[in-house]
Amino acid sequence: MAGEGDRQDRKEATRLFVAAAVALILLVVMGFAGLAYFTEMMGEADPFSAGLGLKNAALISFAVSFVAILVMAVVSGGDAIFGELPFTIAGFLIFFVIFWLMIAWIF
């Protein structure tokens, strides 16, 4: 017979599995959306075009930052979602600004 500790461990394992599955599904969906966006943009390849502006770089940076923070939150066992929310939000904002400016600068 399963004890109370076993049931609790199963519930926690199920929650972590569901969180990882949702994160993986979001990652795949965002990857396909980004691929569709870039293939549409690459259709008119001009080496001397203006490149990405700040607006498009912000969209890409949001997706990259969101996925990075989501992966780190899931890998940490879900602790970063509830216990360290202010640090998670601050990390997201720092990632967002760095990725945003670097993407706009490089591309």
Short mmCIF file of N, CA, C and O in Angstrom, two decimals:
data_model
loop_
_atom_site.label_atom_id
_atom_site.label_comp_id
_atom_site.label_asym_id
_atom_site.label_seq_id
_atom_site.Cartn_x
_atom_site.Cartn_y
_atom_site.Cartn_z
N MET A 1 0.82 -1.19 0.00
CA MET A 1 0.00 0.00 0.00
C MET A 1 0.86 1.25 0.00
O MET A 1 1.88 1.31 0.67
N ALA A 2 0.42 2.22 -0.72
CA ALA A 2 1.17 3.48 -0.81
C ALA A 2 0.88 4.34 0.41
O ALA A 2 -0.27 4.51 0.80
N GLY A 3 1.95 4.87 0.97
CA GLY A 3 1.79 5.74 2.13
C GLY A 3 1.49 7.17 1.70
O GLY A 3 1.44 7.51 0.52
N GLU A 4 1.31 8.02 2.70
CA GLU A 4 1.00 9.42 2.42
C GLU A 4 2.18 10.12 1.74
O GLU A 4 1.99 10.96 0.87
N GLY A 5 3.39 9.76 2.14
CA GLY A 5 4.57 10.35 1.52
C GLY A 5 4.69 9.99 0.05
O GLY A 5 5.10 10.81 -0.78
N ASP A 6 4.32 8.73 -0.29
CA ASP A 6 4.36 8.32 -1.69
C ASP A 6 3.35 9.08 -2.53
O ASP A 6 3.64 9.47 -3.66
N ARG A 7 2.18 9.30 -1.99
CA ARG A 7 1.16 10.05 -2.72
C ARG A 7 1.61 11.49 -2.95
O ARG A 7 1.41 12.05 -4.03
N GLN A 8 2.21 12.08 -1.94
CA GLN A 8 2.71 13.45 -2.07
C GLN A 8 3.81 13.53 -3.12
O GLN A 8 3.84 14.46 -3.92
N ASP A 9 4.70 12.53 -3.11
CA ASP A 9 5.76 12.51 -4.12
C ASP A 9 5.20 12.35 -5.52
O ASP A 9 5.68 12.96 -6.47
N ARG A 10 4.19 11.53 -5.67
CA ARG A 10 3.55 11.35 -6.98
C ARG A 10 2.89 12.63 -7.46
O ARG A 10 2.97 12.99 -8.64
N LYS A 11 2.21 13.32 -6.54
CA LYS A 11 1.56 14.59 -6.91
C LYS A 11 2.60 15.61 -7.34
O LYS A 11 2.42 16.32 -8.33
N GLU A 12 3.69 15.69 -6.61
CA GLU A 12 4.75 16.64 -6.96
C GLU A 12 5.40 16.28 -8.29
O GLU A 12 5.65 17.16 -9.11
N ALA A 13 5.64 15.01 -8.51
CA ALA A 13 6.22 14.58 -9.78
C ALA A 13 5.27 14.85 -10.94
O ALA A 13 5.71 15.27 -12.02
N THR A 14 3.98 14.65 -10.71
CA THR A 14 3.00 14.94 -11.75
C THR A 14 2.97 16.43 -12.07
O THR A 14 2.91 16.82 -13.24
N ARG A 15 2.99 17.26 -11.04
CA ARG A 15 3.00 18.71 -11.27
C ARG A 15 4.24 19.15 -12.04
O ARG A 15 4.15 19.97 -12.95
N LEU A 16 5.40 18.62 -11.69
CA LEU A 16 6.62 18.98 -12.40
C LEU A 16 6.59 18.50 -13.84
O LEU A 16 7.04 19.19 -14.75
N PHE A 17 6.03 17.30 -14.06
CA PHE A 17 5.92 16.79 -15.43
C PHE A 17 5.00 17.66 -16.26
O PHE A 17 5.30 17.98 -17.41
N VAL A 18 3.87 18.06 -15.69
CA VAL A 18 2.93 18.92 -16.42
C VAL A 18 3.57 20.27 -16.72
O VAL A 18 3.44 20.81 -17.83
N ALA A 19 4.30 20.83 -15.75
CA ALA A 19 4.97 22.11 -15.97
C ALA A 19 6.02 21.99 -17.07
O ALA A 19 6.13 22.87 -17.94
N ALA A 20 6.77 20.90 -17.08
CA ALA A 20 7.79 20.70 -18.11
C ALA A 20 7.13 20.49 -19.47
O ALA A 20 7.62 21.00 -20.49
N ALA A 21 6.02 19.77 -19.51
CA ALA A 21 5.32 19.55 -20.78
C ALA A 21 4.76 20.85 -21.33
O ALA A 21 4.86 21.13 -22.53
N VAL A 22 4.18 21.67 -20.47
CA VAL A 22 3.65 22.96 -20.91
C VAL A 22 4.78 23.85 -21.41
O VAL A 22 4.65 24.52 -22.44
N ALA A 23 5.92 23.86 -20.71
CA ALA A 23 7.06 24.66 -21.14
C ALA A 23 7.58 24.18 -22.49
O ALA A 23 7.90 24.99 -23.37
N LEU A 24 7.62 22.88 -22.69
CA LEU A 24 8.08 22.33 -23.97
C LEU A 24 7.12 22.68 -25.09
O LEU A 24 7.54 23.07 -26.19
N ILE A 25 5.83 22.60 -24.83
CA ILE A 25 4.83 22.96 -25.85
C ILE A 25 4.95 24.44 -26.20
O ILE A 25 4.91 24.83 -27.37
N LEU A 26 5.09 25.30 -25.18
CA LEU A 26 5.27 26.73 -25.44
C LEU A 26 6.54 27.00 -26.24
O LEU A 26 6.54 27.84 -27.14
N LEU A 27 7.60 26.29 -25.92
CA LEU A 27 8.85 26.47 -26.65
C LEU A 27 8.70 26.08 -28.12
O LEU A 27 9.16 26.79 -29.01
N VAL A 28 8.02 24.97 -28.38
CA VAL A 28 7.80 24.53 -29.76
C VAL A 28 6.92 25.52 -30.51
O VAL A 28 7.21 25.90 -31.66
N VAL A 29 5.85 25.99 -29.88
CA VAL A 29 4.95 26.95 -30.53
C VAL A 29 5.69 28.25 -30.84
O VAL A 29 5.57 28.81 -31.94
N MET A 30 6.45 28.75 -29.87
CA MET A 30 7.21 29.98 -30.11
C MET A 30 8.28 29.77 -31.18
O MET A 30 8.57 30.68 -31.95
N GLY A 31 8.87 28.60 -31.22
CA GLY A 31 9.85 28.31 -32.26
C GLY A 31 9.23 28.33 -33.64
O GLY A 31 9.80 28.89 -34.58
N PHE A 32 8.06 27.69 -33.78
CA PHE A 32 7.38 27.70 -35.07
C PHE A 32 6.95 29.11 -35.47
O PHE A 32 7.05 29.50 -36.62
N ALA A 33 6.46 29.89 -34.49
CA ALA A 33 6.07 31.26 -34.79
C ALA A 33 7.27 32.10 -35.21
O ALA A 33 7.20 32.88 -36.17
N GLY A 34 8.39 31.93 -34.53
CA GLY A 34 9.59 32.65 -34.90
C GLY A 34 10.12 32.22 -36.26
O GLY A 34 10.56 33.03 -37.06
N LEU A 35 10.05 30.92 -36.54
CA LEU A 35 10.49 30.42 -37.85
C LEU A 35 9.62 30.98 -38.96
O LEU A 35 10.13 31.41 -40.00
N ALA A 36 8.32 31.01 -38.75
CA ALA A 36 7.42 31.57 -39.76
C ALA A 36 7.70 33.07 -39.95
O ALA A 36 7.69 33.57 -41.07
N TYR A 37 7.97 33.76 -38.86
CA TYR A 37 8.27 35.19 -38.94
C TYR A 37 9.56 35.43 -39.72
O TYR A 37 9.62 36.30 -40.58
N PHE A 38 10.59 34.65 -39.41
CA PHE A 38 11.88 34.85 -40.08
C PHE A 38 11.86 34.41 -41.53
O PHE A 38 12.51 35.02 -42.36
N THR A 39 11.15 33.33 -41.85
CA THR A 39 11.11 32.91 -43.26
C THR A 39 10.35 33.93 -44.10
O THR A 39 10.69 34.14 -45.25
N GLU A 40 9.34 34.55 -43.52
CA GLU A 40 8.62 35.61 -44.24
C GLU A 40 9.54 36.81 -44.44
O GLU A 40 9.56 37.42 -45.50
N MET A 41 10.32 37.10 -43.44
CA MET A 41 11.22 38.24 -43.52
C MET A 41 12.39 37.94 -44.47
O MET A 41 12.87 38.81 -45.18
N MET A 42 12.86 36.68 -44.51
CA MET A 42 13.99 36.33 -45.35
C MET A 42 13.60 36.20 -46.83
O MET A 42 14.47 36.09 -47.67
N GLY A 43 12.32 36.19 -47.13
CA GLY A 43 11.89 36.08 -48.51
C GLY A 43 12.38 37.24 -49.35
O GLY A 43 12.67 37.10 -50.53
N GLU A 44 12.50 38.38 -48.76
CA GLU A 44 12.97 39.57 -49.46
C GLU A 44 14.37 39.92 -48.96
O GLU A 44 14.61 40.96 -48.37
N ALA A 45 15.31 39.01 -49.19
CA ALA A 45 16.67 39.17 -48.68
C ALA A 45 17.39 40.29 -49.42
O ALA A 45 17.58 40.23 -50.62
N ASP A 46 17.73 41.31 -48.70
CA ASP A 46 18.49 42.44 -49.24
C ASP A 46 19.62 42.73 -48.26
O ASP A 46 19.35 43.11 -47.12
N PRO A 47 20.87 42.55 -48.67
CA PRO A 47 21.95 42.74 -47.70
C PRO A 47 22.09 44.18 -47.22
O PRO A 47 22.70 44.44 -46.19
N PHE A 48 21.52 45.12 -47.95
CA PHE A 48 21.64 46.53 -47.56
C PHE A 48 20.34 47.10 -46.98
O PHE A 48 20.15 48.30 -46.93
N SER A 49 19.45 46.21 -46.53
CA SER A 49 18.20 46.69 -45.94
C SER A 49 18.49 47.28 -44.56
O SER A 49 19.56 47.10 -43.99
N ALA A 50 17.52 47.97 -44.04
CA ALA A 50 17.69 48.66 -42.76
C ALA A 50 17.86 47.71 -41.59
O ALA A 50 18.39 48.06 -40.56
N GLY A 51 17.40 46.48 -41.71
CA GLY A 51 17.52 45.50 -40.63
C GLY A 51 16.34 45.59 -39.68
O GLY A 51 15.32 46.22 -39.95
N LEU A 52 16.51 44.97 -38.54
CA LEU A 52 15.46 44.98 -37.54
C LEU A 52 15.46 46.32 -36.81
O LEU A 52 16.51 46.86 -36.47
N GLY A 53 14.28 46.81 -36.55
CA GLY A 53 14.16 48.02 -35.76
C GLY A 53 14.00 47.66 -34.30
O GLY A 53 14.02 46.49 -33.91
N LEU A 54 13.83 48.67 -33.47
CA LEU A 54 13.66 48.41 -32.05
C LEU A 54 12.36 47.68 -31.76
O LEU A 54 12.28 46.88 -30.83
N LYS A 55 11.33 47.95 -32.57
CA LYS A 55 10.03 47.31 -32.34
C LYS A 55 10.10 45.80 -32.59
O LYS A 55 9.66 45.00 -31.76
N ASN A 56 10.67 45.40 -33.71
CA ASN A 56 10.78 43.97 -34.01
C ASN A 56 11.77 43.29 -33.06
O ASN A 56 11.56 42.14 -32.66
N ALA A 57 12.83 43.98 -32.71
CA ALA A 57 13.80 43.41 -31.76
C ALA A 57 13.15 43.20 -30.40
O ALA A 57 13.46 42.24 -29.70
N ALA A 58 12.24 44.09 -30.00
CA ALA A 58 11.55 43.94 -28.72
C ALA A 58 10.65 42.70 -28.73
O ALA A 58 10.58 41.98 -27.73
N LEU A 59 9.99 42.43 -29.85
CA LEU A 59 9.14 41.24 -29.94
C LEU A 59 9.98 39.96 -29.83
O LEU A 59 9.62 39.03 -29.09
N ILE A 60 11.07 39.92 -30.54
CA ILE A 60 11.93 38.74 -30.50
C ILE A 60 12.55 38.60 -29.12
O ILE A 60 12.61 37.50 -28.56
N SER A 61 12.98 39.70 -28.53
CA SER A 61 13.59 39.68 -27.21
C SER A 61 12.60 39.21 -26.15
O SER A 61 12.99 38.48 -25.24
N PHE A 62 11.35 39.61 -26.26
CA PHE A 62 10.35 39.15 -25.30
C PHE A 62 10.22 37.64 -25.35
O PHE A 62 10.19 36.97 -24.31
N ALA A 63 10.15 37.09 -26.56
CA ALA A 63 10.00 35.64 -26.69
C ALA A 63 11.22 34.91 -26.15
O ALA A 63 11.08 33.93 -25.40
N VAL A 64 12.40 35.38 -26.49
CA VAL A 64 13.63 34.73 -26.02
C VAL A 64 13.74 34.82 -24.50
O VAL A 64 14.06 33.83 -23.83
N SER A 65 13.46 35.98 -23.94
CA SER A 65 13.55 36.16 -22.49
C SER A 65 12.52 35.32 -21.76
O SER A 65 12.82 34.71 -20.73
N PHE A 66 11.31 35.27 -22.30
CA PHE A 66 10.25 34.49 -21.67
C PHE A 66 10.61 33.01 -21.64
O PHE A 66 10.46 32.34 -20.62
N VAL A 67 11.11 32.51 -22.75
CA VAL A 67 11.49 31.09 -22.81
C VAL A 67 12.66 30.82 -21.87
O VAL A 67 12.67 29.80 -21.17
N ALA A 68 13.65 31.71 -21.82
CA ALA A 68 14.80 31.51 -20.94
C ALA A 68 14.37 31.48 -19.48
O ALA A 68 14.80 30.59 -18.72
N ILE A 69 13.54 32.41 -19.06
CA ILE A 69 13.09 32.43 -17.68
C ILE A 69 12.20 31.23 -17.37
O ILE A 69 12.28 30.64 -16.30
N LEU A 70 11.35 30.85 -18.33
CA LEU A 70 10.49 29.69 -18.13
C LEU A 70 11.31 28.42 -17.98
O LEU A 70 11.04 27.60 -17.09
N VAL A 71 12.32 28.25 -18.80
CA VAL A 71 13.17 27.06 -18.71
C VAL A 71 13.92 27.06 -17.37
O VAL A 71 13.99 26.02 -16.70
N MET A 72 14.44 28.20 -16.95
CA MET A 72 15.14 28.24 -15.66
C MET A 72 14.19 27.97 -14.50
O MET A 72 14.58 27.33 -13.52
N ALA A 73 12.96 28.44 -14.59
CA ALA A 73 12.00 28.20 -13.52
C ALA A 73 11.63 26.72 -13.44
O ALA A 73 11.49 26.16 -12.36
N VAL A 74 11.48 26.08 -14.59
CA VAL A 74 11.12 24.66 -14.60
C VAL A 74 12.30 23.81 -14.15
O VAL A 74 12.13 22.85 -13.38
N VAL A 75 13.50 24.15 -14.59
CA VAL A 75 14.68 23.37 -14.22
C VAL A 75 14.95 23.48 -12.73
O VAL A 75 15.42 22.53 -12.11
N SER A 76 14.63 24.61 -12.13
CA SER A 76 14.89 24.77 -10.70
C SER A 76 13.86 24.03 -9.85
O SER A 76 13.90 24.15 -8.64
N GLY A 77 12.98 23.30 -10.43
CA GLY A 77 12.01 22.52 -9.68
C GLY A 77 10.76 23.28 -9.33
O GLY A 77 10.00 22.87 -8.46
N GLY A 78 10.53 24.40 -9.96
CA GLY A 78 9.33 25.17 -9.70
C GLY A 78 9.47 26.15 -8.55
O GLY A 78 8.56 26.90 -8.26
N ASP A 79 10.62 26.14 -7.86
CA ASP A 79 10.80 27.05 -6.73
C ASP A 79 10.85 28.50 -7.17
O ASP A 79 10.42 29.39 -6.46
N ALA A 80 11.39 28.75 -8.36
CA ALA A 80 11.52 30.13 -8.82
C ALA A 80 10.18 30.74 -9.19
O ALA A 80 10.06 31.94 -9.28
N ILE A 81 9.17 29.91 -9.40
CA ILE A 81 7.87 30.44 -9.78
C ILE A 81 7.20 31.11 -8.59
O ILE A 81 6.66 32.20 -8.71
N PHE A 82 7.26 30.50 -7.43
CA PHE A 82 6.54 31.03 -6.28
C PHE A 82 7.44 31.72 -5.26
O PHE A 82 7.18 32.84 -4.86
N GLY A 83 8.52 31.09 -4.85
CA GLY A 83 9.34 31.61 -3.75
C GLY A 83 10.19 32.80 -4.11
O GLY A 83 10.45 33.65 -3.27
N GLU A 84 10.65 32.86 -5.34
CA GLU A 84 11.58 33.91 -5.72
C GLU A 84 11.00 34.76 -6.86
O GLU A 84 11.71 35.11 -7.79
N LEU A 85 9.75 35.08 -6.78
CA LEU A 85 9.09 35.82 -7.85
C LEU A 85 9.72 37.18 -8.15
O LEU A 85 9.92 37.50 -9.32
N PRO A 86 10.08 37.98 -7.15
CA PRO A 86 10.71 39.27 -7.49
C PRO A 86 12.03 39.10 -8.25
O PRO A 86 12.32 39.85 -9.17
N PHE A 87 12.83 38.09 -7.88
CA PHE A 87 14.09 37.85 -8.57
C PHE A 87 13.84 37.32 -9.99
O PHE A 87 14.58 37.64 -10.92
N THR A 88 12.80 36.54 -10.15
CA THR A 88 12.46 36.03 -11.47
C THR A 88 12.02 37.16 -12.38
O THR A 88 12.43 37.23 -13.55
N ILE A 89 11.22 38.07 -11.87
CA ILE A 89 10.77 39.21 -12.68
C ILE A 89 11.94 40.12 -13.01
O ILE A 89 12.08 40.58 -14.15
N ALA A 90 12.81 40.36 -12.04
CA ALA A 90 13.98 41.20 -12.30
C ALA A 90 14.89 40.55 -13.33
O ALA A 90 15.42 41.22 -14.23
N GLY A 91 15.08 39.24 -13.23
CA GLY A 91 15.88 38.52 -14.21
C GLY A 91 15.28 38.60 -15.60
O GLY A 91 15.99 38.76 -16.59
N PHE A 92 13.96 38.49 -15.68
CA PHE A 92 13.29 38.61 -16.98
C PHE A 92 13.53 39.99 -17.58
O PHE A 92 13.85 40.10 -18.76
N LEU A 93 13.39 41.03 -16.78
CA LEU A 93 13.57 42.38 -17.30
C LEU A 93 15.01 42.63 -17.74
O LEU A 93 15.25 43.27 -18.77
N ILE A 94 15.97 42.10 -16.99
CA ILE A 94 17.37 42.26 -17.38
C ILE A 94 17.65 41.51 -18.68
O ILE A 94 18.29 42.04 -19.60
N PHE A 95 17.18 40.26 -18.78
CA PHE A 95 17.33 39.50 -20.02
C PHE A 95 16.67 40.25 -21.18
O PHE A 95 17.23 40.33 -22.27
N PHE A 96 15.48 40.76 -20.94
CA PHE A 96 14.74 41.44 -22.01
C PHE A 96 15.52 42.63 -22.55
O PHE A 96 15.69 42.78 -23.75
N VAL A 97 16.01 43.48 -21.67
CA VAL A 97 16.72 44.68 -22.11
C VAL A 97 18.01 44.31 -22.84
O VAL A 97 18.32 44.86 -23.90
N ILE A 98 18.77 43.36 -22.29
CA ILE A 98 20.03 42.97 -22.94
C ILE A 98 19.76 42.36 -24.30
O ILE A 98 20.39 42.73 -25.30
N PHE A 99 18.84 41.40 -24.38
CA PHE A 99 18.53 40.78 -25.67
C PHE A 99 17.97 41.79 -26.65
O PHE A 99 18.28 41.76 -27.83
N TRP A 100 17.12 42.68 -26.18
CA TRP A 100 16.48 43.68 -27.04
C TRP A 100 17.53 44.57 -27.71
O TRP A 100 17.55 44.74 -28.93
N LEU A 101 18.42 45.12 -26.91
CA LEU A 101 19.41 46.03 -27.45
C LEU A 101 20.44 45.30 -28.31
O LEU A 101 20.88 45.82 -29.34
N MET A 102 20.82 44.09 -27.92
CA MET A 102 21.79 43.34 -28.71
C MET A 102 21.20 42.90 -30.05
O MET A 102 21.88 42.96 -31.08
N ILE A 103 19.96 42.47 -30.06
CA ILE A 103 19.32 42.06 -31.32
C ILE A 103 19.18 43.27 -32.24
O ILE A 103 19.45 43.19 -33.43
N ALA A 104 18.75 44.40 -31.70
CA ALA A 104 18.61 45.61 -32.52
C ALA A 104 19.95 46.08 -33.04
O ALA A 104 20.06 46.56 -34.17
N TRP A 105 21.01 45.92 -32.25
CA TRP A 105 22.32 46.39 -32.65
C TRP A 105 22.95 45.46 -33.69
O TRP A 105 23.50 45.91 -34.70
N ILE A 106 22.85 44.16 -33.49
CA ILE A 106 23.50 43.20 -34.38
C ILE A 106 22.74 43.02 -35.68
O ILE A 106 23.34 42.99 -36.75
N PHE A 107 21.43 42.91 -35.60
CA PHE A 107 20.66 42.63 -36.81
C PHE A 107 20.03 43.89 -37.33
O PHE A 107 19.32 43.96 -38.22
#
